Amino acid sequence: MFDSGVGGLAVLAGLRSMVPREDIVYYADSAFFPYGSRSVAEIRGRCEAVTRELLGLGAKLIVVACNTATSAAIAHLRESFDVPFVGMEPALKPAAEQTISGKVALLVTPQTARGEKLAALVDRYGAEVTVETLPAADLAERVERGAIDDDGTRELVRRYLEPLRTSGADVLALGCTHYAFLRSMISEEAGAGVTVIEPSEAVARQVQRVLAGARLLKSAGAGSVRYLTSGDAQAFEDVRRRLRDAGADIPETEPIGAE
Ligand code: DGL
């Protein structure tokens, strides 16, 4: 699995319990973070390079644990490589099912907000509900530094969620894996009348389904977790510790231990 940085770690713990026998390599493309302000061509280039690296390590399925990368590159990856890819997209379907007011909001990176994939998704549910897209510049960057419980991040969240005060949206879908680490803060700032949802559990279930369907699930042994990054390995380890200290559920490296 890969993300531009630490965001996909929000998917990892759930995935680990869904497929406990599998060996999981988590690749953080930190040297190229953030994807959210890059062009589609740049993101595709990086996704291709990371995919090659993961395939070189023997990957049998790749989780694109990043909404921005999914939006910009998953169709291209599926055309170019012969393994199954599971991607992330904002949980608009459950949002449309849960809303009572008929208005839902989506918190996404600026690149996802501009993407055709989001436009198509909004079109698909747009007849049933009104969708308000909230692009959040710099928010993933704060999570990437491990700043998930500080005042500056809360101030930014408050600012991006300001439109919710008047729009009447009662469901907020998180459309960037980094934001999952801010779920409680986002919930508090969105207010009691807004339900916050994110898709990582659904993605973990989808991985299990795809592996089972292709008869690729391991049937014995304990799985492992290994972390790799295109950036600085020590910095990546430090931010994982910071996120854990702030309460995030992030597996330790086990048992092969290669960083
Ligand atoms: N984690 C990425 C996502 O889910 C966004 C972070 C970035 O901008 O690179 O969209």
XYZ file of N, CA and C and ligand atoms in Angstrom:
787
model
N 0.832 -1.180 0.000
C 0.000 0.000 0.000
C 0.871 1.236 0.000
N 0.334 2.318 -0.567
C 1.124 3.547 -0.530
C 0.239 4.772 -0.418
N 0.888 5.824 0.048
C 0.271 7.146 0.148
C 1.407 8.139 -0.106
N 1.041 9.405 -0.264
C 2.064 10.433 -0.405
C 2.849 10.608 0.890
N 2.308 10.105 1.989
C 2.990 10.277 3.286
C 2.336 9.400 4.326
N 1.949 10.004 5.457
C 1.439 9.199 6.573
C -0.072 8.946 6.532
N -0.786 9.594 5.607
C -2.253 9.493 5.594
C -2.757 8.062 5.524
N -2.150 7.259 4.685
C -2.599 5.876 4.508
C -2.423 5.031 5.756
N -1.624 5.526 6.706
C -1.474 4.786 7.964
C -2.812 4.677 8.682
N -3.725 5.608 8.372
C -5.054 5.557 8.969
C -5.838 4.350 8.454
N -5.429 3.807 7.324
C -6.090 2.637 6.741
C -5.406 1.350 7.217
N -4.135 1.486 7.594
C -3.304 0.305 7.841
C -3.798 -0.572 9.002
N -4.143 0.049 10.138
C -4.524 -0.767 11.303
C -5.766 -1.605 10.975
N -6.743 -0.976 10.314
C -7.964 -1.701 9.952
C -7.670 -2.809 8.963
N -6.788 -2.535 8.035
C -6.423 -3.519 7.020
C -5.725 -4.715 7.674
N -4.860 -4.390 8.619
C -4.108 -5.417 9.329
C -5.063 -6.377 10.056
N -6.102 -5.826 10.688
C -7.005 -6.761 11.374
C -7.921 -7.481 10.393
N -8.166 -6.897 9.237
C -9.025 -7.562 8.243
C -8.285 -8.715 7.555
N -6.978 -8.546 7.301
C -6.203 -9.608 6.639
C -4.923 -9.889 7.453
N -5.103 -10.466 8.661
C -3.982 -10.572 9.606
C -2.823 -11.461 9.155
N -3.069 -12.332 8.171
C -1.977 -13.228 7.754
C -1.098 -12.623 6.664
N -1.549 -11.500 6.115
C -0.816 -10.928 4.972
C 0.402 -10.118 5.418
N 1.428 -10.122 4.587
C 2.580 -9.247 4.794
C 2.262 -7.922 4.112
N 2.317 -6.854 4.869
C 1.955 -5.552 4.313
C 3.188 -4.653 4.264
N 3.442 -4.109 3.089
C 4.494 -3.087 2.962
C 3.789 -1.750 2.805
N 4.104 -0.825 3.697
C 3.540 0.526 3.607
C 4.618 1.454 3.053
N 4.322 2.067 1.908
C 5.302 2.953 1.276
C 4.793 4.389 1.359
N 5.562 5.230 2.031
C 5.222 6.659 2.120
C 6.083 7.410 1.105
N 5.439 8.041 0.143
C 6.211 8.750 -0.895
C 6.546 10.165 -0.417
N 7.153 10.206 0.756
C 7.342 11.474 1.475
C 8.212 12.481 0.725
N 9.128 11.994 -0.114
C 9.999 12.925 -0.843
C 9.184 13.735 -1.848
N 7.991 13.261 -2.157
C 7.157 13.944 -3.156
C 5.854 14.471 -2.561
N 5.785 14.461 -1.228
C 4.615 14.994 -0.535
C 4.611 16.517 -0.664
N 3.489 17.193 -0.844
C 2.141 16.652 -0.959
C 1.736 16.423 -2.411
N 0.960 15.365 -2.625
C 0.398 15.143 -3.959
C -0.692 16.195 -4.245
N -1.306 16.682 -3.177
C -2.479 17.542 -3.314
C -2.235 18.831 -4.077
N -0.967 19.245 -4.188
C -0.721 20.465 -4.951
C 0.083 20.174 -6.216
N 0.175 18.902 -6.590
C 0.904 18.536 -7.816
C -0.047 18.344 -8.994
N 0.550 18.313 -10.203
C -0.274 18.111 -11.399
C -0.624 16.625 -11.526
N -1.643 16.343 -12.328
C -2.049 14.964 -12.568
C -0.872 14.164 -13.148
N -0.127 14.772 -14.090
C 0.990 14.058 -14.724
C 2.063 13.694 -13.696
N 2.349 14.611 -12.798
C 3.363 14.324 -11.766
C 2.886 13.195 -10.847
N 1.628 13.264 -10.445
C 1.098 12.240 -9.529
C 1.126 10.873 -10.217
N 0.715 10.837 -11.486
C 0.748 9.548 -12.214
C 2.167 8.996 -12.271
N 3.117 9.866 -12.544
C 4.523 9.447 -12.624
C 4.984 8.823 -11.320
N 4.636 9.472 -10.209
C 5.051 8.947 -8.908
C 4.326 7.626 -8.601
N 3.045 7.565 -8.919
C 2.285 6.338 -8.622
C 2.863 5.163 -9.411
N 3.258 5.441 -10.617
C 3.863 4.388 -11.434
C 5.180 3.920 -10.825
N 6.012 4.874 -10.424
C 7.318 4.528 -9.863
C 7.150 3.725 -8.570
N 6.232 4.161 -7.723
C 6.024 3.462 -6.449
C 5.465 2.056 -6.714
N 4.544 1.954 -7.675
C 3.974 0.646 -8.014
C 5.080 -0.312 -8.459
N 5.981 0.173 -9.311
C 7.091 -0.693 -9.760
C 7.899 -1.180 -8.571
N 8.158 -0.267 -7.631
C 8.949 -0.645 -6.468
C 8.211 -1.719 -5.643
N 6.916 -1.535 -5.457
C 6.147 -2.507 -4.666
C 6.054 -3.846 -5.390
N 5.899 -3.798 -6.704
C 5.852 -5.061 -7.463
C 7.196 -5.777 -7.366
N 8.253 -4.991 -7.360
C 9.599 -5.564 -7.211
C 9.749 -6.293 -5.881
N 8.957 -5.887 -4.889
C 9.007 -6.549 -3.577
C 8.028 -7.717 -3.509
N 7.352 -7.979 -4.625
C 6.458 -9.143 -4.679
C 4.996 -8.841 -4.372
N 4.592 -7.576 -4.444
C 3.193 -7.250 -4.118
C 2.230 -7.974 -5.049
N 1.131 -8.517 -4.450
C 0.122 -9.210 -5.266
C -1.135 -8.366 -5.417
N -1.225 -7.310 -4.619
C -2.339 -6.352 -4.705
C -1.801 -5.029 -4.179
N -2.259 -3.941 -4.756
C -1.779 -2.636 -4.281
C -2.953 -1.774 -3.839
N -2.846 -1.289 -2.601
C -3.850 -0.357 -2.087
C -3.325 1.056 -2.303
N -4.055 1.816 -3.090
C -3.699 3.229 -3.276
C -4.387 3.962 -2.123
N -3.649 4.099 -1.013
C -4.256 4.586 0.230
C -4.231 6.108 0.286
N -4.637 6.705 -0.806
C -4.569 8.155 -0.955
C -5.662 8.563 -1.943
N -6.547 9.446 -1.500
C -7.636 9.862 -2.399
C -7.097 10.625 -3.604
N -6.096 11.457 -3.364
C -5.560 12.290 -4.447
C -4.939 11.411 -5.527
N -4.174 10.395 -5.106
C -3.542 9.487 -6.068
C -4.601 8.639 -6.773
N -5.612 8.211 -6.034
C -6.686 7.431 -6.655
C -7.365 8.262 -7.730
N -7.686 9.493 -7.376
C -8.378 10.364 -8.307
C -7.535 10.614 -9.561
N -6.251 10.860 -9.382
C -5.411 11.235 -10.530
C -4.891 10.037 -11.317
N -4.743 8.868 -10.658
C -3.919 7.844 -11.303
C -4.459 6.427 -11.332
N -5.542 6.103 -10.624
C -5.851 4.665 -10.510
C -6.251 4.053 -11.858
N -6.945 4.815 -12.681
C -7.355 4.255 -13.981
C -6.093 3.947 -14.801
N -5.155 4.862 -14.766
C -3.890 4.706 -15.474
C -3.100 3.499 -14.934
N -3.076 3.342 -13.620
C -2.357 2.201 -13.022
C -3.005 0.880 -13.449
N -4.331 0.860 -13.449
C -5.032 -0.382 -13.833
C -4.753 -0.741 -15.277
N -4.611 0.275 -16.131
C -4.287 -0.008 -17.536
C -2.850 -0.483 -17.688
N -1.956 0.017 -16.827
C -0.526 -0.233 -17.025
C 0.006 -1.483 -16.333
N -0.666 -1.943 -15.274
C -0.112 -3.062 -14.500
C -1.158 -4.163 -14.320
N -0.628 -5.370 -14.182
C -1.484 -6.538 -14.176
C -1.761 -7.070 -12.768
N -1.890 -6.190 -11.778
C -2.287 -6.643 -10.437
C -3.545 -5.872 -10.049
N -4.327 -6.413 -9.110
C -5.491 -5.635 -8.663
C -5.071 -4.397 -7.851
N -5.767 -3.291 -8.070
C -5.565 -2.066 -7.278
C -6.862 -1.774 -6.528
N -6.733 -1.420 -5.255
C -7.889 -0.947 -4.495
C -7.588 0.497 -4.115
N -8.514 1.394 -4.440
C -8.262 2.810 -4.181
C -9.201 3.379 -3.137
N -9.015 4.669 -2.874
C -9.865 5.373 -1.903
C -10.721 6.384 -2.649
N -11.969 6.474 -2.278
C -12.723 7.621 -2.764
C -13.663 8.082 -1.669
N -14.031 9.368 -1.677
C -14.865 9.863 -0.596
C -16.140 9.036 -0.467
N -16.566 8.807 0.770
C -17.704 7.920 1.033
C -19.021 8.623 0.736
N -19.193 8.972 -0.531
C -20.375 9.742 -0.912
C -21.649 8.892 -0.890
N -21.494 7.600 -1.210
C -22.679 6.733 -1.208
C -23.270 6.639 0.207
N -22.445 6.219 1.223
C -23.005 6.210 2.580
C -23.450 7.590 3.041
N -22.740 8.636 2.581
C -23.144 9.999 2.985
C -24.548 10.291 2.459
N -24.776 9.923 1.185
C -26.090 10.172 0.572
C -27.176 9.358 1.276
N -26.796 8.153 1.772
C -27.786 7.317 2.474
C -28.104 7.874 3.869
N -27.090 8.515 4.476
C -27.279 8.940 5.877
C -27.876 10.328 6.042
N -27.749 11.173 5.013
C -28.200 12.549 5.209
C -29.721 12.640 5.371
N -30.129 13.495 6.277
C -31.562 13.753 6.455
C -31.898 15.087 5.785
N -30.941 16.021 5.854
C -31.190 17.346 5.263
C -31.077 17.332 3.736
N -30.461 16.254 3.198
C -30.278 16.194 1.742
C -29.042 16.948 1.276
N -28.227 17.399 2.261
C -26.989 18.106 1.895
C -25.803 17.437 2.573
N -24.782 17.121 1.773
C -23.581 16.540 2.364
C -22.379 17.377 1.957
N -21.346 17.340 2.794
C -20.123 18.091 2.485
C -18.955 17.118 2.363
N -17.979 17.508 1.558
C -16.793 16.681 1.330
C -15.558 17.514 1.619
N -14.690 17.006 2.494
C -13.442 17.707 2.784
C -12.322 17.006 2.010
N -11.684 17.709 1.091
C -10.707 17.078 0.183
C -9.494 17.982 -0.038
N -8.447 17.412 -0.641
C -7.291 18.247 -1.005
C -7.665 19.079 -2.244
N -6.922 20.168 -2.485
C -7.240 20.993 -3.660
C -7.191 20.201 -4.970
N -6.247 19.247 -5.092
C -6.139 18.471 -6.339
C -7.352 17.555 -6.519
N -7.776 16.898 -5.451
C -8.969 16.048 -5.544
C -10.188 16.893 -5.896
N -10.268 18.084 -5.320
C -11.412 18.959 -5.593
C -11.498 19.301 -7.077
N -10.344 19.432 -7.732
C -10.332 19.791 -9.161
C -10.550 18.591 -10.074
N -10.388 17.364 -9.534
C -10.311 16.164 -10.391
C -11.623 15.745 -11.046
N -11.487 15.099 -12.202
C -12.676 14.606 -12.933
C -13.369 13.489 -12.165
N -12.550 12.701 -11.412
C -13.134 11.550 -10.717
C -14.153 12.033 -9.661
N -13.789 13.104 -8.958
C -14.720 13.625 -7.963
C -15.963 14.185 -8.655
N -15.736 14.874 -9.770
C -16.875 15.440 -10.499
C -17.832 14.318 -10.919
N -17.264 13.188 -11.369
C -18.111 12.066 -11.795
C -18.865 11.475 -10.602
N -18.165 11.382 -9.465
C -18.782 10.837 -8.255
C -19.920 11.752 -7.781
N -19.657 13.045 -7.794
C -20.679 14.010 -7.370
C -21.879 13.948 -8.318
N -21.594 13.786 -9.600
C -22.671 13.647 -10.603
C -23.552 12.447 -10.303
N -22.866 11.341 -9.897
C -23.589 10.096 -9.664
C -24.618 10.253 -8.531
N -24.229 11.005 -7.484
C -25.140 11.145 -6.333
C -25.823 12.500 -6.292
N -25.424 13.367 -7.233
C -25.901 14.751 -7.242
C -27.405 14.889 -7.423
N -28.041 13.876 -8.024
C -29.480 13.978 -8.221
C -30.207 13.753 -6.890
N -29.596 12.917 -6.029
C -30.245 12.616 -4.747
C -29.948 13.659 -3.676
N -28.711 14.169 -3.683
C -28.298 15.077 -2.603
C -27.503 16.256 -3.162
N -27.464 17.326 -2.403
C -26.597 18.451 -2.755
C -25.233 18.205 -2.123
N -24.184 18.303 -2.934
C -22.840 18.037 -2.419
C -22.037 19.336 -2.410
N -21.512 19.641 -1.243
C -20.705 20.848 -1.102
C -19.246 20.431 -0.921
N -18.372 20.812 -1.857
C -16.964 20.408 -1.762
C -16.161 21.483 -1.023
N -15.403 21.040 -0.005
C -14.588 21.973 0.774
C -13.112 21.634 0.570
N -12.395 22.364 -0.297
C -10.966 22.084 -0.487
C -10.174 22.626 0.705
N -9.252 21.811 1.218
C -8.532 22.189 2.433
C -7.027 22.229 2.184
N -6.533 23.360 1.726
C -5.087 23.485 1.499
C -4.366 23.440 2.852
N -3.203 22.805 2.871
C -2.309 22.790 4.050
C -2.737 21.895 5.218
N -3.910 21.296 5.144
C -4.341 20.482 6.284
C -3.583 19.145 6.323
N -3.451 18.500 5.160
C -2.682 17.247 5.113
C -1.230 17.521 5.528
N -0.727 18.698 5.176
C 0.647 19.050 5.522
C 0.839 19.055 7.043
N -0.156 19.544 7.762
C -0.037 19.590 9.229
C -0.033 18.170 9.799
N -0.888 17.303 9.251
C -0.920 15.910 9.724
C 0.427 15.248 9.408
N 0.957 15.561 8.243
C 2.220 14.963 7.816
C 3.344 15.291 8.804
N 3.223 16.417 9.471
C 4.221 16.779 10.490
C 3.860 16.191 11.852
N 2.733 15.511 11.924
C 2.330 14.907 13.203
C 1.514 15.855 14.068
N 1.145 17.021 13.522
C 0.438 18.029 14.324
C -1.063 17.762 14.326
N -1.465 16.668 15.017
C -2.885 16.307 14.949
C -3.672 16.784 16.168
N -2.964 17.365 17.138
C -3.714 17.793 18.324
C -3.343 19.208 18.746
N -2.923 20.054 17.780
C -2.524 21.393 18.221
C -3.502 22.486 17.769
N -3.326 23.659 18.362
C -4.279 24.761 18.143
C -4.282 25.265 16.706
N -3.097 25.274 16.074
C -3.013 25.764 14.699
C -3.844 24.894 13.762
N -3.764 23.587 13.966
C -4.540 22.657 13.131
C -6.035 22.858 13.381
N -6.388 23.019 14.655
C -7.813 23.219 14.998
C -8.345 24.503 14.353
N -7.519 25.531 14.367
C -7.913 26.816 13.765
C -8.193 26.644 12.268
N -7.310 25.877 11.614
C -7.459 25.631 10.168
C -8.741 24.821 9.892
N -8.953 23.784 10.700
C -10.153 22.950 10.544
C -11.393 23.826 10.695
N -11.365 24.681 11.714
C -12.519 25.561 11.965
C -12.797 26.424 10.740
N -11.719 26.955 10.158
C -11.871 27.845 8.999
C -12.479 27.084 7.805
N -11.963 25.866 7.537
C -12.473 25.112 6.379
C -13.911 24.636 6.581
N -14.289 24.455 7.850
C -15.644 23.959 8.104
C -16.660 25.088 8.293
N -16.188 26.315 8.226
C -17.057 27.493 8.389
C -18.343 27.400 7.535
N -18.241 27.004 6.229
C -19.462 26.944 5.399
C -20.545 26.026 5.958
N -20.142 25.036 6.798
C -21.145 24.114 7.352
C -22.148 24.825 8.257
N -21.728 25.968 8.808
C -22.621 26.692 9.726
C -23.892 27.167 9.040
N -23.765 27.449 7.733
C -24.946 27.979 7.047
C -25.500 27.042 5.971
N -24.698 26.051 5.526
C -25.133 25.267 4.363
C -26.209 24.237 4.690
N -26.274 23.801 5.956
C -27.276 22.811 6.327
C -26.827 21.376 6.060
N -25.561 21.173 5.650
C -25.075 19.798 5.451
C -25.049 19.092 6.805
N -25.535 17.850 6.846
C -25.539 17.117 8.114
C -24.645 15.877 8.078
N -23.968 15.647 6.937
C -22.962 14.577 6.870
C -21.716 15.174 6.213
N -20.574 14.886 6.822
C -19.303 15.367 6.261
C -18.438 14.159 5.948
N -18.103 13.967 4.666
C -17.255 12.840 4.269
C -15.809 13.316 4.162
N -14.907 12.558 4.780
C -13.490 12.923 4.716
C -12.884 12.299 3.455
N -12.385 13.148 2.567
C -11.896 12.671 1.275
C -10.397 12.767 1.131
N -9.683 12.589 2.224
C -8.215 12.558 2.185
C -7.790 11.711 3.370
N -6.936 10.724 3.124
C -6.612 9.787 4.206
C -5.964 10.497 5.406
N -5.217 11.552 5.143
C -4.607 12.282 6.258
C -5.655 12.794 7.257
N -6.830 13.174 6.755
C -7.827 13.791 7.628
C -8.417 12.803 8.632
N -8.269 11.503 8.363
C -8.797 10.512 9.309
C -8.149 10.677 10.686
N -6.897 11.132 10.704
C -6.232 11.348 11.997
C -6.836 12.538 12.754
N -7.615 13.353 12.055
C -8.219 14.544 12.675
C -9.702 14.331 12.936
N -10.125 13.083 12.849
C -11.570 12.816 12.883
C -12.265 13.412 14.111
N -11.691 13.217 15.319
C -12.375 13.747 16.511
C -12.404 15.268 16.477
N -11.266 15.859 16.099
C -11.217 17.320 16.039
C -12.221 17.857 15.016
N -12.284 17.193 13.864
C -13.199 17.622 12.806
C -14.643 17.483 13.280
N -14.919 16.385 13.977
C -16.257 16.167 14.517
C -16.636 17.273 15.501
N -15.707 17.596 16.391
C -15.987 18.650 17.382
C -16.251 19.983 16.691
N -15.424 20.294 15.696
C -15.563 21.597 15.026
C -16.774 21.635 14.094
N -17.168 20.473 13.579
C -18.330 20.438 12.683
C -19.619 20.619 13.484
N -19.584 20.214 14.753
C -20.759 20.389 15.612
C -21.586 19.119 15.704
N -22.442 19.078 16.717
C -23.182 17.852 17.046
C -24.143 17.408 15.940
N -24.589 18.345 15.117
C -25.562 17.979 14.085
C -24.952 17.393 12.827
N -23.632 17.237 12.815
C -22.969 16.755 11.589
C -22.289 15.410 11.864
N -22.631 14.394 11.068
C -21.984 13.081 11.196
C -20.763 13.046 10.287
N -19.625 12.661 10.850
C -18.385 12.603 10.051
C -18.117 11.157 9.657
N -17.883 10.912 8.357
C -17.622 9.539 7.924
C -16.358 9.486 7.068
N -15.698 8.352 7.108
C -14.516 8.163 6.243
C -14.438 6.696 5.819
N -13.777 6.416 4.673
C -13.955 5.109 4.039
C -12.923 4.020 4.376
N -12.051 4.218 5.399
C -10.953 3.252 5.508
C -11.427 1.825 5.840
N -12.487 1.705 6.633
C -12.983 0.360 6.946
C -13.511 -0.328 5.684
N -14.215 0.443 4.870
C -14.763 -0.113 3.627
C -13.629 -0.554 2.696
N -12.546 0.196 2.704
C -11.405 -0.147 1.850
C -10.752 -1.449 2.334
N -10.605 -1.576 3.654
C -10.022 -2.806 4.205
C -10.899 -4.009 3.821
N -12.221 -3.840 3.902
C -13.135 -4.936 3.524
C -12.989 -5.275 2.041
N -12.846 -4.238 1.222
C -12.708 -4.445 -0.228
C -11.421 -5.225 -0.545
N -10.330 -4.903 0.171
C -9.065 -5.634 -0.037
C -9.285 -7.116 0.280
N -9.954 -7.364 1.400
C -10.207 -8.752 1.791
C -11.032 -9.458 0.709
N -12.057 -8.777 0.196
C -12.931 -9.371 -0.830
C -12.161 -9.673 -2.109
N -11.343 -8.703 -2.547
C -10.599 -8.882 -3.806
C -9.595 -10.028 -3.666
N -8.880 -10.063 -2.533
C -7.903 -11.143 -2.337
C -8.606 -12.497 -2.275
N -9.726 -12.542 -1.561
C -10.461 -13.815 -1.454
C -10.979 -14.222 -2.829
N -11.536 -13.266 -3.571
C -12.099 -13.555 -4.893
C -11.048 -14.079 -5.862
N -9.821 -13.586 -5.728
C -8.747 -14.019 -6.628
C -7.952 -15.192 -6.033
N -8.460 -15.746 -4.953
C -7.797 -16.837 -4.226
C -6.353 -16.486 -3.881
N -6.169 -15.260 -3.434
C -4.825 -14.799 -3.108
C -4.605 -14.638 -1.597
N -5.629 -14.939 -0.802
C -5.473 -14.770 0.653
C -4.539 -15.833 1.212
N -3.638 -15.424 2.094
C -2.779 -16.419 2.745
C -3.606 -17.177 3.778
N -3.389 -18.467 3.866
C -4.241 -19.236 4.777
C -3.503 -19.626 6.054
N -2.226 -19.320 6.141
C -1.491 -19.678 7.362
C -0.431 -18.638 7.656
N 0.053 -18.676 8.883
C 1.168 -17.802 9.256
C 0.701 -16.442 9.752
N 1.613 -15.756 10.454
C 1.294 -14.411 10.939
C 1.843 -13.413 9.936
N 1.069 -12.408 9.636
C 1.526 -11.401 8.686
C 2.520 -10.441 9.319
N 3.104 -9.604 8.473
C 4.080 -8.638 8.968
C 3.754 -7.248 8.424
N 4.344 -6.238 9.050
C 4.223 -4.874 8.539
C 5.631 -4.317 8.373
N 5.846 -3.712 7.230
C 7.167 -3.143 6.961
C 6.959 -1.746 6.389
N 7.755 -0.785 6.845
C 7.592 0.592 6.387
C 8.735 1.009 5.485
N 8.393 1.619 4.371
C 9.406 2.157 3.464
C 9.038 3.597 3.124
N 10.019 4.382 2.759
C 9.728 5.749 2.339
C 10.735 6.217 1.291
N 10.270 7.112 0.412
C 11.201 7.732 -0.535
C 11.896 8.903 0.143
N 11.426 9.263 1.336
C 12.025 10.389 2.069
C 12.990 9.888 3.133
N 13.017 10.595 4.243
C 13.955 10.290 5.309
C 13.337 9.260 6.271
N 13.999 8.083 6.379
C 13.419 6.982 7.163
C 13.268 7.357 8.634
N 14.243 8.101 9.158
C 14.167 8.493 10.573
C 13.002 9.453 10.807
N 12.857 10.408 9.885
C 11.752 11.368 10.022
C 10.407 10.639 9.960
N 10.323 9.630 9.103
C 9.083 8.850 8.963
C 8.789 8.093 10.263
N 9.857 7.525 10.839
C 9.671 6.803 12.095
C 9.250 7.769 13.212
N 9.883 8.952 13.228
C 9.557 9.940 14.266
C 8.095 10.368 14.184
N 7.606 10.581 12.949
C 6.225 11.057 12.835
C 5.246 9.935 13.187
N 5.603 8.698 12.895
C 4.740 7.577 13.311
C 4.623 7.551 14.835
N 5.772 7.787 15.495
C 5.752 7.777 16.960
C 4.889 8.941 17.476
N 5.044 10.094 16.825
C 4.274 11.266 17.247
C 2.765 11.025 17.108
N 2.406 10.400 16.008
C 0.986 10.100 15.777
C 0.478 9.085 16.799
N 1.305 8.066 17.079
C 0.931 7.064 18.099
C 0.766 7.733 19.458
N 1.728 8.608 19.809
C 1.662 9.292 21.108
C 0.396 10.133 21.213
N -0.072 10.627 20.055
C -1.293 11.445 20.072
C -2.549 10.567 20.005
N -2.359 9.247 20.064
C -3.520 8.365 20.180
C -3.862 7.576 18.924
N -3.109 7.755 17.834
C -3.446 7.041 16.596
C -3.026 5.571 16.693
N -3.831 4.710 16.056
C -3.548 3.280 16.053
C -2.678 2.960 14.832
N -1.369 2.856 15.060
C -0.444 2.569 13.950
C 0.413 1.377 14.350
N 0.332 0.277 13.592
C 1.104 -0.907 13.980
C 2.609 -0.628 14.049
N 3.252 -1.287 14.999
C 4.721 -1.264 15.052
C 5.216 -2.156 13.921
N 6.468 -1.971 13.529
C 7.059 -2.869 12.547
C 7.145 -4.264 13.149
N 6.702 -5.274 12.401
C 6.712 -6.614 12.961
C 6.563 -7.646 11.852
N 7.058 -8.839 11.927
C 8.199 -9.121 12.777
C 9.510 -9.023 12.013
N 9.428 -8.681 10.668
C 10.670 -8.723 9.892
C 11.553 -7.507 10.140
N 10.926 -6.415 10.548
C 11.692 -5.299 11.097
C 12.556 -4.495 10.147
N 12.437 -4.681 8.840
C 13.302 -3.903 7.937
C 12.695 -2.535 7.697
N 13.427 -1.484 7.928
C 12.931 -0.121 7.688
C 13.572 0.419 6.440
N -3.312 11.465 1.715
C -3.641 12.163 0.510
C -5.121 11.913 0.145
O -5.748 10.985 0.639
C -3.411 13.640 0.458
C -2.152 14.217 0.946
C -1.380 14.960 -0.128
O -1.775 16.076 -0.492
O -0.386 14.401 -0.568
O -5.674 12.626 -0.650
